[in-house]
Structure formats: C-alpha cells, structure tokens
Amino acid sequence: MLDTIEALHTEGLETLRAVEQPAQLPEWYRTYLGRKGKLTEALRGLGALPADQRPAAGKRVNEVKEALQAAFDAHQDALKAAELEASLATGAVDITLPGRPVAPGHLHLSTRTLRRIREIFAEMGFQVYEAPQVETDENNFGLLNIPPYHPARDMWDTFWVDDQVVLRTHTSPGQIRCMREHHPAPIRVILPGKCYRYEQITPRSEHQFFQVEGLAVGHGIRFTDLIGTLRAFTRKMYGEARRIRIRGSYFPFTEPSVELDMDCMLCGGSGCRVCKHTGWLEVAGAGMVHPVVLANGGYDPAEWSGFAFGMGLERPAMLHHRIEDIRYFYNNDLRFLQQF
Ligand code: PHE
C-alpha cells in the first residue's frame, strides 16, 4: 500500500511537470486530486488494510495529497506568470505612446444662441430673470388678461399638468412673477427659457422650444423705446445692415400689440425660399404692457408704463444656419451638433 502511494507521488509530480498549457491544469487536477482522483481512491483503499498499518498509511496519503496540492499551486502560478510575460513580449504595449485625446465637447447651438442674446441685452442694461417652466394657469393665462374660455387661449396649445397647472406655453408668465417680486421698482429684464406647446411635431414645430421674453417697466416708457430696443438688438444679432418692420397684431397682454419682422438675412429682402419670397422674417411679438397686466403685477397703470416682447430662439437660428428641420435641435445627433 505504501509503495502505491509513493508511486502515485512520483507519477503525480512527473505528469505535473509535463503540463505546459494552463488549459491542461484542470485535467491533471481531476486525475490526482479530484473527488474521483487517484489519491481519493487510495484513501478509500485504506479501509482494507489491517488495523495496525492504517494510521501510518493514512498519514502518508495525506502528506502526499498536500505535497501534490502545493506542487499544483506552484505550477499554476508559474504557468500564469510565463503566460503574462509572453503576452507582454509579443503584445508590444508601447507605454511611451501618447494617450488618445478625449474629444472636447462644445455648447449646443441653442445655448450659444441664448448666450449671444443675453450678451446683447446685457449691454443695453437688461438683467436676466429666470422663471419656472411649470406654471399656474393663473400666471400663464389669467393674470395676462386671458381669462378661462377667452378665445385667445386658442393661440396656445397647452400641456395640462392638472386643472390649475400647465407647462408654460410662453415666457410671458415670468412678467407677472418679476413685477410682483420687484414692484414698485422699475424693471428692465429678459426672461429666457424653455416653453412647451401641445403641437404636432413637424419639421417646423416642436412641442418644446426656447423663448426670450423682454420686459421694461418704468415712468414714461414709450412705444418708440420698444422699437429702438428691438432695432438695436436685431442689428447686433444679425448684422448692422438689417432693417426692421412693424406690423399691427394682437396679444391680450399688450396694447397696442405688434409683430416685428426684419429683412431676410439670406436674400437681403429681394425674396428667396427661406423668407417664402416675402423678403421679411418674423423676429418677435411685442407691444406696450396692457394696463390690466401692469395692475396685476402691482404697478398703477396711471403712473407706470412698459413694453414687452417675446421671441422664439430656434426658428431664427434655423434661418441663420439654414437648418431645415427643428427636430435636429433635440435628437442629439452628433453629426448635426458638431457643425456649429
Ligand atoms: N408670449 C407671446 C407668444 O408666445 C409673445 C409676446 C411676448 C407678445 C410679449 C407680446 C409681448 O406668442
């Protein structure tokens, strides 16, 4: 019995030494040390020995088992180290190569346009007032002189959160917030931000878009102040050669109300596909703040006056950069975004 154990010991070590591939290791392990391996078998054979020989034989079997286990562990480590060394030698990792540069991103076209607009109005003394995108029906409509069931509500397709709360359909409710916060001090602010309308999404309309609202409230503010401000803005934003045009319009929160157009920056007013051969592009809705709205904001319309305007951000940017589909602004396609 002891002879068999010693033979197993020698055989095990020899066959282990012959193993050159790590993949062959489990096979060797099963043969010698596994549950059905040769050493387990030898252990089982102990029962057949006369009682006085059993302790010595049992001890030896366990010693051999431990020795083989240790040899196995060492051999496994050696094979792994050799494998790593070989892969380093042939894989030729050149640690002196410079790293791959991380592509730096840049600001989204909407953000850049918005920043430019903020800059221009900052030069004219306008501060920025941020108002929430989720608004009360009261601020979005009611206090802007658009009571429930007023037909003017049809101008704004609305996402309702509940009966009293909407995603703001324009930045104008910020006028109310700003006036209520600052009265009776004079105001000169722009209110930029995201707006939402329940719209069919097409190349020309999205259900989310940016607007920039403007509001000035003070003593003796006149319609010509509004025109002058918008003209200065248009020229700074789109070039000194721009001409503007004022058309009568209607908004419940301004009186009088106008639309501001500028001559088409692509054809210079002679007419092209972009301006639909009219020579003019829409820039903003505007007007003098309605007395009811001034009063709702906390200003006595007998003493105070003001102007307001609201312009979209994406449409003019589309014309400026000849972008054909408004959906590009929101679908995060790098091929589009990288162009600006
Ligand atoms: N809120 C209007 C719109 O979204 C634009 C506007 C703002 C008009 C301020 C007049 C004054 O259509």
GROMACS .gro file of C-alpha atoms and ligand atoms in nm, residues 155-156 169-172 175 197 209 211 213-214 251 253-254 257-258 284-287 308-311, ligand 1:
model
   37
  155MET     CA    1  -5.337   8.070  -2.962
  156TRP     CA    2  -5.156   7.838  -2.719
  169THR     CA    3  -4.676   7.792  -2.325
  170HIS     CA    4  -4.465   8.109  -2.338
  171THR     CA    5  -4.222   8.301  -2.119
  172SER     CA    6  -4.478   8.578  -2.058
  175GLN     CA    7  -4.357   8.904  -1.644
  197ARG     CA    8  -4.697   7.352  -2.655
  209PHE     CA    9  -3.870   7.534  -2.769
  211GLN     CA   10  -3.822   8.183  -2.598
  213GLU     CA   11  -3.907   8.747  -2.324
  214GLY     CA   12  -3.823   9.110  -2.260
  251PHE     CA   13  -5.196   8.981  -2.784
  253PHE     CA   14  -5.141   9.122  -2.257
  254THR     CA   15  -5.014   9.410  -2.472
  257SER     CA   16  -4.959   9.481  -3.000
  258VAL     CA   17  -4.721   9.436  -3.290
  284ALA     CA   18  -4.079   8.881  -3.222
  285GLY     CA   19  -4.425   8.953  -3.090
  286ALA     CA   20  -4.429   9.270  -2.884
  287GLY     CA   21  -4.627   9.564  -2.750
  308ALA     CA   22  -4.271   9.364  -2.356
  309PHE     CA   23  -4.160   9.138  -2.635
  310GLY     CA   24  -4.122   8.766  -2.688
  311MET     CA   25  -3.909   8.592  -2.946
  341PHE     N1   26  -4.599   8.547  -2.548
  341PHE     C1   27  -4.621   8.576  -2.688
  341PHE     C2   28  -4.616   8.443  -2.766
  341PHE     O1   29  -4.566   8.347  -2.716
  341PHE     C3   30  -4.517   8.670  -2.741
  341PHE     C4   31  -4.522   8.807  -2.679
  341PHE     C5   32  -4.450   8.834  -2.564
  341PHE     C6   33  -4.601   8.906  -2.734
  341PHE     C7   34  -4.455   8.962  -2.508
  341PHE     C8   35  -4.608   9.030  -2.678
  341PHE     C9   36  -4.534   9.058  -2.566
  341PHE     O2   37  -4.667   8.435  -2.875
   0.00000   0.00000   0.00000
